[in-house]
Tab-separated table of C-alpha atoms in Angstrom:
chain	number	residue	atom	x	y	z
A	14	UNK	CA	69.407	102.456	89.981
A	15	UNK	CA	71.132	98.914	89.652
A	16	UNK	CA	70.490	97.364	93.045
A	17	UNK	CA	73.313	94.934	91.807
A	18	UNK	CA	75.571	98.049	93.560
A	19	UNK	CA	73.579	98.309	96.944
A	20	UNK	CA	76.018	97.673	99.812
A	21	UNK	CA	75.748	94.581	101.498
A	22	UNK	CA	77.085	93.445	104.798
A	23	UNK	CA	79.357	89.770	104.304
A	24	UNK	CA	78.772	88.585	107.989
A	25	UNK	CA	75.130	88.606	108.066
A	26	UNK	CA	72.944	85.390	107.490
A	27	UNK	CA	71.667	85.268	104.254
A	28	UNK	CA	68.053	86.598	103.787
A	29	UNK	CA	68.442	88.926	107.014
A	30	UNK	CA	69.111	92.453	107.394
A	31	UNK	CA	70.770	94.979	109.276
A	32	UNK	CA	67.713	96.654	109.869
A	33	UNK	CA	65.311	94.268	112.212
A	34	UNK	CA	62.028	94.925	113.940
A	35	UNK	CA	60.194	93.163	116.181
A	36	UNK	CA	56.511	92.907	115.656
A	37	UNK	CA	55.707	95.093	118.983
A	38	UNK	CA	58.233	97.676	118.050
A	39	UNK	CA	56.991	97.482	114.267
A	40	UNK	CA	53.337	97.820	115.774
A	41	UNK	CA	54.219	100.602	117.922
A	42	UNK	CA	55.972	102.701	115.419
A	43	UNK	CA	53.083	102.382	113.004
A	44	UNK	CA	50.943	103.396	115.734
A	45	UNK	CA	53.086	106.394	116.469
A	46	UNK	CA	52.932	107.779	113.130
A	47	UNK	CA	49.187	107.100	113.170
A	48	UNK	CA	49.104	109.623	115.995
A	49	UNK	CA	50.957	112.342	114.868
A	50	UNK	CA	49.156	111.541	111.458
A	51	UNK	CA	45.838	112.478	113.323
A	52	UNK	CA	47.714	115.701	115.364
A	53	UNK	CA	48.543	117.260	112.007
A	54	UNK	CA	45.250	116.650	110.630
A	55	UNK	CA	43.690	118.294	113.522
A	56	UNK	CA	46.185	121.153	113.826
A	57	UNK	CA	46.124	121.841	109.401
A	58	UNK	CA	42.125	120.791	108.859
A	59	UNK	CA	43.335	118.814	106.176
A	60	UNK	CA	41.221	115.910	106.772
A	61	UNK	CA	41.523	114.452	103.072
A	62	UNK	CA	45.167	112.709	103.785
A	63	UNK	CA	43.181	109.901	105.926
A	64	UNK	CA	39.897	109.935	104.222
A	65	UNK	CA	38.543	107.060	102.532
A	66	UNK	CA	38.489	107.994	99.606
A	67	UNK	CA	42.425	108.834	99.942
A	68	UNK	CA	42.832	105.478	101.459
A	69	UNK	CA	41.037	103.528	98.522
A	70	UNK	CA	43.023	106.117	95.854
A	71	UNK	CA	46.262	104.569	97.453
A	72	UNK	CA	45.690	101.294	97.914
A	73	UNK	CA	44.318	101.364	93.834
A	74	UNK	CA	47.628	102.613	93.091
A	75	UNK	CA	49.522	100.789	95.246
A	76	UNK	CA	48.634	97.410	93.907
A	77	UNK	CA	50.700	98.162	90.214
A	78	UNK	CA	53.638	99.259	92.220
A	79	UNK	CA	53.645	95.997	94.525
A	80	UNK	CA	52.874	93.130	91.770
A	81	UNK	CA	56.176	94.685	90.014
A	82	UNK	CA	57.821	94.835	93.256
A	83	UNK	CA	56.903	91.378	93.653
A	84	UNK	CA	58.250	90.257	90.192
A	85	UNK	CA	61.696	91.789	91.472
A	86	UNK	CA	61.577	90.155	94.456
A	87	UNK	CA	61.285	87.109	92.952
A	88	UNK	CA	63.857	87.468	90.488
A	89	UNK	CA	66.445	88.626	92.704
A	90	UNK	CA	66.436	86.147	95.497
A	91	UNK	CA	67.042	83.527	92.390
A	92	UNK	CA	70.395	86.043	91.375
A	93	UNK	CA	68.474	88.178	88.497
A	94	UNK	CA	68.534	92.054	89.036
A	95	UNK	CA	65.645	93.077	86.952
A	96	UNK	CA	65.563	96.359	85.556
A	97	UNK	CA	63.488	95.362	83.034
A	98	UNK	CA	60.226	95.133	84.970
A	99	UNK	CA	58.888	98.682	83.247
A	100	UNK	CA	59.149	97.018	79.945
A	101	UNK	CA	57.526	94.176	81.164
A	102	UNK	CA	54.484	95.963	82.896
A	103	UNK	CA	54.071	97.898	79.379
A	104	UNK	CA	53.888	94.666	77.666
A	105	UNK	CA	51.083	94.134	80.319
A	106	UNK	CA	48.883	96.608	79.497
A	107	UNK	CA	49.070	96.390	75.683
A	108	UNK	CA	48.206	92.780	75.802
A	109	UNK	CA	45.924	92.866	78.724
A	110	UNK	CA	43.809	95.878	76.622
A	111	UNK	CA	44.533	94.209	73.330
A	112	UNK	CA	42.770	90.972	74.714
A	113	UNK	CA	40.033	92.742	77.144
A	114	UNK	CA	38.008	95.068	74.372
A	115	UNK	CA	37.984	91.633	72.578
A	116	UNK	CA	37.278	88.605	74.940
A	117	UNK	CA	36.529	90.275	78.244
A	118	UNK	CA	38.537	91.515	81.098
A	119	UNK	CA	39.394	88.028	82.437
A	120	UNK	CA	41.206	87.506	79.287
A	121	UNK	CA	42.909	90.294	79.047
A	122	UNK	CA	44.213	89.630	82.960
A	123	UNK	CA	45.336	86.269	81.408
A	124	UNK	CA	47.335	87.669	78.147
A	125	UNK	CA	48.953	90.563	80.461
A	126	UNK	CA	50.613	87.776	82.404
A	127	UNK	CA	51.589	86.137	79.109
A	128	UNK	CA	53.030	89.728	77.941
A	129	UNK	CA	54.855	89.896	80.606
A	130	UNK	CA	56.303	86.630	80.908
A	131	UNK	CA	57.220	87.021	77.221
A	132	UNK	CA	59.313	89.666	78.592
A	133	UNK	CA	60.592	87.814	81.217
A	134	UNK	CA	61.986	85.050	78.875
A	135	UNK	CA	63.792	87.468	77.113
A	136	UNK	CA	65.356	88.513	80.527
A	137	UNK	CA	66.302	85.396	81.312
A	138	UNK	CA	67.813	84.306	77.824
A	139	UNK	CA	70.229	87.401	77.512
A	140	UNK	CA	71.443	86.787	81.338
A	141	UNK	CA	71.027	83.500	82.461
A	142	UNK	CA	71.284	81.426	79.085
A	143	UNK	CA	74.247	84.574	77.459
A	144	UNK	CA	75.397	85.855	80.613
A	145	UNK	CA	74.525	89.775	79.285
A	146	UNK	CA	75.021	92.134	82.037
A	147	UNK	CA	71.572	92.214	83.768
A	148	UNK	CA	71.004	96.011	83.770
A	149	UNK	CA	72.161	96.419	80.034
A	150	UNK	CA	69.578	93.592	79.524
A	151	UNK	CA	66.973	95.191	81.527
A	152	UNK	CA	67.183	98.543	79.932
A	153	UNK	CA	67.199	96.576	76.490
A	154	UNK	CA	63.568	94.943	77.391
A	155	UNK	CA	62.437	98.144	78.293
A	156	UNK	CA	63.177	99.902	75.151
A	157	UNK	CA	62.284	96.764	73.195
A	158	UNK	CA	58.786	96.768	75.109
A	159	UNK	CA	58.244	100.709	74.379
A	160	UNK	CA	59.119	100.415	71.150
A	161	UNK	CA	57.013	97.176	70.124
A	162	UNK	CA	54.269	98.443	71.737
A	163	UNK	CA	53.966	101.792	69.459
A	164	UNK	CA	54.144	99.634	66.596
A	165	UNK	CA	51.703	96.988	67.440
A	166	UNK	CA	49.413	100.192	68.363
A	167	UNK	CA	49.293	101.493	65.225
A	168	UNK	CA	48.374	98.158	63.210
A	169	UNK	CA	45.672	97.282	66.357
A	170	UNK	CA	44.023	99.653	67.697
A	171	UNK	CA	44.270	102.525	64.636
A	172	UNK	CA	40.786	102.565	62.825
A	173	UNK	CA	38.695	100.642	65.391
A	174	UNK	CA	36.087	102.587	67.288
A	175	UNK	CA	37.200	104.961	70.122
A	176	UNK	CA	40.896	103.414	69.446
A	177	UNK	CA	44.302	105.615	67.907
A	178	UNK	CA	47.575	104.185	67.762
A	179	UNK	CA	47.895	105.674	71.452
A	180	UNK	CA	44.838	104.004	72.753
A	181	UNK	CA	42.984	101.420	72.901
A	182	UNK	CA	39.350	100.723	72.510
A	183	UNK	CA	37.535	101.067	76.063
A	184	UNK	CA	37.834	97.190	77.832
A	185	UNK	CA	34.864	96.213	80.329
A	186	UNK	CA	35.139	96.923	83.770
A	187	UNK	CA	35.632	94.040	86.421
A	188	UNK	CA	33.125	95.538	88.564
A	189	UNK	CA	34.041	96.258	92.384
A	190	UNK	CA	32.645	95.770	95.561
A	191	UNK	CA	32.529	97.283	98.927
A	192	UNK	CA	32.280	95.099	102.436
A	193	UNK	CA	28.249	95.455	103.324
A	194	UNK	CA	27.504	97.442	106.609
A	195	UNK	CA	31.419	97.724	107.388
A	196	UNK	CA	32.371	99.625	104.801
A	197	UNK	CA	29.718	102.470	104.913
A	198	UNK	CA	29.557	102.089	108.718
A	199	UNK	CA	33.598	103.424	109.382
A	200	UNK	CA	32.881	105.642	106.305
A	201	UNK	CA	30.499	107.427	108.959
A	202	UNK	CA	33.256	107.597	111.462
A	203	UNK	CA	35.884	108.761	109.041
A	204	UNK	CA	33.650	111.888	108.852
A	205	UNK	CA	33.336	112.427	112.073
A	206	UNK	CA	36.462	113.967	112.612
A	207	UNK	CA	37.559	112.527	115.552
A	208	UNK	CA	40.954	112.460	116.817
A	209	UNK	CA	42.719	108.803	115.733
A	210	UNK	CA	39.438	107.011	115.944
A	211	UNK	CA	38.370	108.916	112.559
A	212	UNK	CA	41.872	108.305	111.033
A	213	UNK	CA	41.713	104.423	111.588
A	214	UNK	CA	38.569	104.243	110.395
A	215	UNK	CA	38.904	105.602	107.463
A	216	UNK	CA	42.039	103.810	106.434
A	217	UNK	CA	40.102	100.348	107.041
A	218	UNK	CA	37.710	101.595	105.402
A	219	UNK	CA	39.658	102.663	102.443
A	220	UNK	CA	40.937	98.897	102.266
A	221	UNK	CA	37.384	97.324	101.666
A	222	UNK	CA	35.571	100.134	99.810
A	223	UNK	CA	34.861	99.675	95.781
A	224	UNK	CA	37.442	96.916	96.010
A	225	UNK	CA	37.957	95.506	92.653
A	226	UNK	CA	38.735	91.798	92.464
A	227	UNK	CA	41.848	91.921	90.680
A	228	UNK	CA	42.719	94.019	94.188
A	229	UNK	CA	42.035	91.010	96.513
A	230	UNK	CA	44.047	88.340	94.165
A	231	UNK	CA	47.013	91.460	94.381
A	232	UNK	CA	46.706	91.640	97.879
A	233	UNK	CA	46.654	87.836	98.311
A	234	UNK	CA	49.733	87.049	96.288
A	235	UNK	CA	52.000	88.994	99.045
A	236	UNK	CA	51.426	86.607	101.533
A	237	UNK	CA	51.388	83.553	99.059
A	238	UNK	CA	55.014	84.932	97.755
A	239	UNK	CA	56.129	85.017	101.710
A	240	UNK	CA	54.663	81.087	102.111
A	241	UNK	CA	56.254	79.942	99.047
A	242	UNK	CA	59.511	81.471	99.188
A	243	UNK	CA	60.435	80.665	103.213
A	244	UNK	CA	58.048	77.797	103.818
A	245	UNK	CA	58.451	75.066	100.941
A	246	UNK	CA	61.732	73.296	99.161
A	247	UNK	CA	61.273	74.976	95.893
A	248	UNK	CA	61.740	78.368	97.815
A	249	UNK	CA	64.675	77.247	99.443
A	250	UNK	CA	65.943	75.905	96.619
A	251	UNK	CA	65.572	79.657	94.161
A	252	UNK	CA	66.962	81.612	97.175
A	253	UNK	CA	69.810	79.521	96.951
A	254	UNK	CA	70.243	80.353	93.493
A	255	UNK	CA	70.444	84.277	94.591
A	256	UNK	CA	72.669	83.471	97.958
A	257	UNK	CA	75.534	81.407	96.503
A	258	UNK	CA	74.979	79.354	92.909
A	259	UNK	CA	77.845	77.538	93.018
A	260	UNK	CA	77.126	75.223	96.595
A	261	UNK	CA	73.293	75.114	94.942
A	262	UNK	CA	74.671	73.412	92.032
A	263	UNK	CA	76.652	71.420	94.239
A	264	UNK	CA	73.562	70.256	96.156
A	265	UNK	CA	72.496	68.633	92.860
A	266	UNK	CA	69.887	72.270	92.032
A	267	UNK	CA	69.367	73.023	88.808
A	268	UNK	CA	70.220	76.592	88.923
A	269	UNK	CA	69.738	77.588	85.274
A	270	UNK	CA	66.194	76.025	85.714
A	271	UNK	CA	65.244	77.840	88.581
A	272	UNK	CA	66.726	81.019	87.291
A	273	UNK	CA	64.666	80.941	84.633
A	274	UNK	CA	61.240	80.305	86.721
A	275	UNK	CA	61.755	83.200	88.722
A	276	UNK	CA	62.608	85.457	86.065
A	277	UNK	CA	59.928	84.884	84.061
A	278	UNK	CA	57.518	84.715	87.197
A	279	UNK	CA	58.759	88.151	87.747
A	280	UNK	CA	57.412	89.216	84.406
A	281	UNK	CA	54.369	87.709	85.155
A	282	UNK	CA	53.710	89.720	88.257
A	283	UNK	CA	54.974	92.749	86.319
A	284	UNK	CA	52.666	91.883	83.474
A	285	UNK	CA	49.731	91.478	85.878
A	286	UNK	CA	50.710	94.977	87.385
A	287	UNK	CA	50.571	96.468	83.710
A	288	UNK	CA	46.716	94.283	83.279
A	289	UNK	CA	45.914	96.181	86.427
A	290	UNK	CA	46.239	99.733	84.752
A	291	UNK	CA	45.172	99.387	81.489
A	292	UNK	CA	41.949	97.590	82.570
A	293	UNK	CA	41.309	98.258	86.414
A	294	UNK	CA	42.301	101.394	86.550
A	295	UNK	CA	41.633	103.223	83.647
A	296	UNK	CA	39.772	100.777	81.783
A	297	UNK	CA	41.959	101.385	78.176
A	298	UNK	CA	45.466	101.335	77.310
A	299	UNK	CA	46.901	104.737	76.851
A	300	UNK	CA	51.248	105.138	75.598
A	301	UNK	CA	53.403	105.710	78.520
A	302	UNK	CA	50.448	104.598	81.201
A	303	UNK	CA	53.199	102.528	83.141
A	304	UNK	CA	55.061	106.188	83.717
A	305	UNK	CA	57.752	104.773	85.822
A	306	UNK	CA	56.037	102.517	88.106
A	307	UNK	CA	58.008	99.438	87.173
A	308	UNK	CA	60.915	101.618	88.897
A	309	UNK	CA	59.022	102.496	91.659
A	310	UNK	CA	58.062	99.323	91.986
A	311	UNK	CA	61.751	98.302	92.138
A	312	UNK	CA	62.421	100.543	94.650
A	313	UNK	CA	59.707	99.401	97.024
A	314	UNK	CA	61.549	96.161	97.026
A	315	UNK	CA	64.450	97.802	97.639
A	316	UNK	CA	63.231	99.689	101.035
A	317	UNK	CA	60.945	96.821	101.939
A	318	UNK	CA	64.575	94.615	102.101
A	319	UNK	CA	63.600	92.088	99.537
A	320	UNK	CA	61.143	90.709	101.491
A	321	UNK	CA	57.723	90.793	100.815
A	322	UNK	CA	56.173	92.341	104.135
A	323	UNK	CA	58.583	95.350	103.552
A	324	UNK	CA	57.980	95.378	99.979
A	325	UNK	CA	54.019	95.757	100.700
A	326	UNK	CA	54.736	98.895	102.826
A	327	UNK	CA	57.113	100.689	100.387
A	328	UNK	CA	54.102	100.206	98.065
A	329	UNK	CA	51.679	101.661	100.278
A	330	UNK	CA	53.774	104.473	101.028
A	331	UNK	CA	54.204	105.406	97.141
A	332	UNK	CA	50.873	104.178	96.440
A	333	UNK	CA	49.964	106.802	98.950
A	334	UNK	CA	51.917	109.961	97.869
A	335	UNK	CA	50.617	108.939	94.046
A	336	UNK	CA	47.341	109.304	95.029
A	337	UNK	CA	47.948	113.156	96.504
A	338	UNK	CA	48.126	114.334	92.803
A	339	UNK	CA	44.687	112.654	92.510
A	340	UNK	CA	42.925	114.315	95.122
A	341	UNK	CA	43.622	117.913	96.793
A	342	UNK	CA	46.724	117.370	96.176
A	343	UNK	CA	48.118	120.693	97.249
A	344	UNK	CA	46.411	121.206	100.653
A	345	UNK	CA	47.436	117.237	101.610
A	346	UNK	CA	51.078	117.305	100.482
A	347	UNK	CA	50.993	121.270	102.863
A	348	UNK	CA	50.117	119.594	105.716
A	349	UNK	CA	52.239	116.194	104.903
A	350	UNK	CA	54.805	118.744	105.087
A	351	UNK	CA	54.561	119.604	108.902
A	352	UNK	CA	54.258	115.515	109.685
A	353	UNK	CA	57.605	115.021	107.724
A	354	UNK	CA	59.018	118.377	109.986
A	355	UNK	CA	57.903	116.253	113.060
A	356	UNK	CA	59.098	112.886	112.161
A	357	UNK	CA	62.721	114.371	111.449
A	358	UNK	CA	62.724	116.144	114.663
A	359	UNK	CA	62.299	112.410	116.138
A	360	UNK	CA	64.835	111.208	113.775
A	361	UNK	CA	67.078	114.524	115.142
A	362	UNK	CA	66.512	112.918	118.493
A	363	UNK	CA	67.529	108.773	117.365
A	364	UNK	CA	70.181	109.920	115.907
A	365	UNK	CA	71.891	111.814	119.171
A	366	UNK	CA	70.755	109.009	120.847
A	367	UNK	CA	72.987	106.851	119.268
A	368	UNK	CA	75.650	109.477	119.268
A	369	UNK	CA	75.600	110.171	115.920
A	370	UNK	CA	76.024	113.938	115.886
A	371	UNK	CA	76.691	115.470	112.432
A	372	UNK	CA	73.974	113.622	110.919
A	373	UNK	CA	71.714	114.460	113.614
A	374	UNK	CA	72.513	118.355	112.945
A	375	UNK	CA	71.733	117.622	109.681
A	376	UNK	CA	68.783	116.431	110.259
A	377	UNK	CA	67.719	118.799	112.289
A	378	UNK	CA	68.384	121.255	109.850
A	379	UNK	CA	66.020	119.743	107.042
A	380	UNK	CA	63.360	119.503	109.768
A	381	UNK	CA	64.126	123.580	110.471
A	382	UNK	CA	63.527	123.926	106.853
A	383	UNK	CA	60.650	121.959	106.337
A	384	UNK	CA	58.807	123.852	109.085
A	385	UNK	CA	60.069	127.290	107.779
A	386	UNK	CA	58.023	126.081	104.411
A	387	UNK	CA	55.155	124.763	106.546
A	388	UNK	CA	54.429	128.196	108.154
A	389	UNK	CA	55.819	130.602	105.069
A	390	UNK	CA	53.442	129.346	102.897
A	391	UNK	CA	49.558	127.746	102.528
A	392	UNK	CA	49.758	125.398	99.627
A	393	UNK	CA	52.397	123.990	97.720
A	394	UNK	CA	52.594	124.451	93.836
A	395	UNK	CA	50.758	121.749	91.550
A	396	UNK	CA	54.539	120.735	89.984
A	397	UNK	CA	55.544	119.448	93.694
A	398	UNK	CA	52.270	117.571	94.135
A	399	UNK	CA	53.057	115.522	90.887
A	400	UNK	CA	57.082	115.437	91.895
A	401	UNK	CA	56.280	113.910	95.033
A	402	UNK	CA	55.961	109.839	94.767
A	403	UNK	CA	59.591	110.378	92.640
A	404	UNK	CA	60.725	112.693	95.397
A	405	UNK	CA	59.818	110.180	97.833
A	406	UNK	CA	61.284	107.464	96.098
A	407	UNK	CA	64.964	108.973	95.961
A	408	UNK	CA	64.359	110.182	99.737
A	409	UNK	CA	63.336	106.758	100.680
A	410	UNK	CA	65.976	104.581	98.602
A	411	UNK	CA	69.130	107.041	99.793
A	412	UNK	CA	67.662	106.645	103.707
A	413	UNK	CA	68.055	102.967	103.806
A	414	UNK	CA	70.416	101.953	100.988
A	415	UNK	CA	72.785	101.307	104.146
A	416	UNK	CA	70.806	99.410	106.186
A	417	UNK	CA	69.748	97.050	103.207
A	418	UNK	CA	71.218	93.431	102.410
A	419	UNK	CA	70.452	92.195	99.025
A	420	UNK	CA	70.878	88.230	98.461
A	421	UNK	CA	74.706	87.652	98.277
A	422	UNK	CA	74.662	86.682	94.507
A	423	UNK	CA	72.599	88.839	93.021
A	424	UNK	CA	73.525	90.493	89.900
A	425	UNK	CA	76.422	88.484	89.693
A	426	UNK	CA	77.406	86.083	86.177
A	427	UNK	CA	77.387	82.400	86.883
A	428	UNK	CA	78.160	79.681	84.541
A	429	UNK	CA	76.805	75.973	85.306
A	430	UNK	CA	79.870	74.124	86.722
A	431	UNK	CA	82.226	77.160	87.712
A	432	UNK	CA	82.241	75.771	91.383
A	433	UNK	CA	84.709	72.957	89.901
């Protein structure tokens, strides 16, 4: 999906949305979804879908999808749609694994960024330096990536111990770590069972439980992105480059140059998101281990409203509904089934609230429906369980693709001095 096409309201300060929370109201709506969360658990007995193990499943998978986010992020509030980031978090985990059965795990983290930001410099030279369409030259690095890839596999990794040109030899763990006393302590309340005091506990505890470190620096790097994109000159100065290139330039910024920082800082992040699977999470590369995440990760950008708060969220919530094919998938996703029916019949309720009748009927009928498939059946096939983070992804995206505003200039060609 080329978010160059995402509609975007002209009136509206740059870097601001349609679609604005305030922190109580944010609070309070998590909180309310906590609740129900804990109401269906009680009323299905599915008590995996807040567990802690579920919780530290998600978060695991959550991290890939958000340092790719993050590289789009930063390449599109510099002007860059990049479609590329799948390419560029496969280049990740062939490098990262390449360099981690040989040096260590450290060094492979290091030559996954450096995959990725070779990547990224391709980016950047077909659409900043040649002005190629960025989605043509997005596609092109991910094609390019698969393809080198293959072919580095089979010269590599062929021949060596526990390697085939699909694999790669097994790289050394990082190790992980749990919080002492906290972590095992809400473990014990997790299985207690109790209504929301169970269900908080063991989504904290999920967060600090066999933590690997590569985790924290993730998890870190949200935050630092937020500080260094609205709190310092440089930032100002590369969202500029996304809002309107032509008064940058006029403002004496070098908009090629900072162009081409974020772009390849977006394959960076991308790359390090590619490190993270091939060495964190499954400890070897494997062909096709990225299987769409770079997308995903694109669209958590996307819902979280290029910012990096929102972004973090969308990646929990796909990070989440990955993790159901992981573990019980069938009875989890059966009972997330009655919390979506609920949520909608809220929705039902906004929506005539607002006056906005026909698409609160139709609402109201997907709610009907969901709870006729709640109560008509017990479990849901295995094929839905692994359908549903790219279900959720194209029910997420087409939910808020109106209530999104992308920075003014992004996607669009610019050549140094067309101002004058």
């Amino acid at each position: 999906m080329s978010t160059a096409t995402v509609a975007k309201p002209q009136a509206q300060q740059p870097g601001k949305g349609s679609r604005r929370f305030s922190l109580p109201v944010l609070l309070l709506i998590i909180a309310g979804v906590l609740i129900l969360t804990s109401v269906v658990r009680l009323i299905t007995g599915a008590d995996g879908i807040t567990s802690t193990g579920q919780m530290s499943t998600a978060l695991r998978l959550a991290v890939p999808i958000g340092l790719a986010g993050l590289g789009g992020l930063w390449a599109e509030r510099a002007g860059v749609v990049n479609i590329g980031l799948e390419g560029m978090m496969i280049l990740g985990t062939w490098f990262g694994a390449w360099a981690g059965y040989q040096w260590g795990p450290w060094t492979g983290v290091a030559f996954g960024i450096i995959g990725g930001c070779l990547g990224g410099i391709l980016h950047a030279i077909a659409t900043v330096t040649f002005n190629v369409n960025h989605i043509v030259s997005g596609v092109a690095v991910n094609i390019l990536a698969l393809g080198t890839t293959r072919y580095l596999s089979k010269f590599t990794f062929e021949g060596v111990p526990q390697g085939s040109s699909k694999q790669s030899p097994p790289v050394d763990s990082l190790g992980t770590f749990s919080i002492p006393g906290l972590s095992s302590g809400l473990d014990m309340l997790n299985h207690k069972g109790w209504f929301l005091i169970s269900d908080i506990a063991g989504l904290l505890a999920g967060l600090i439980t066999d933590l690997s470190p590569l985790t924290v620096v993730a998890v870190a790097l949200v935050p630092i992105t937020w500080w260094v994109l609205w709190r310092t000159a440089f930032g100002l100065r590369l969202r500029s480059c996304g809002e309107n290139p032509v008064a940058a330039e006029s403002l004496g910024v070098n908009v090629y140059k900072y162009k081409y920082i974020a772009v390849i800082i977006s394959g960076g992040f991308a790359g390090l998101g590619g490190a993270f699977l091939s060495i964190v999470a499954s400890n070897v590369y494997l062909d096709g281990q990225t299987a769409g995440r770079g997308y995903i990760g694109l669209a958590a950008m996307i819902f979280g409203n290029w910012m990096p708060g929102g972004l973090a969220l969308g990646a929990g919530l796909f990070g989440y509904t990955d993790s159901l094919n992981l573990r019980g998938g069938g009875t989890n996703v059966h009972a997330l089934i009655l919390l979506l029916a609920i949520l909608l019949v809220f929705g039902a309720a906004y929506l005539v609230w607002k006056k906005r009748y026909t698409p609160a009927v139709i609402t109201a009928v997907i709610s009907a429906l969901m709870f006729v498939w709640y109560t008509s059946t017990n479990e849901v096939p295995k094929q839905v369980v692994t359908a549903t983070p790219y279900i959720v992804t194209l029910l997420v995206l087409s939910l808020s693709a109106q209530h999104l505003r992308m920075p003014k200039a992004d996607g669009m060609p610019y050549r140094r001095g067309q101002g004058k």
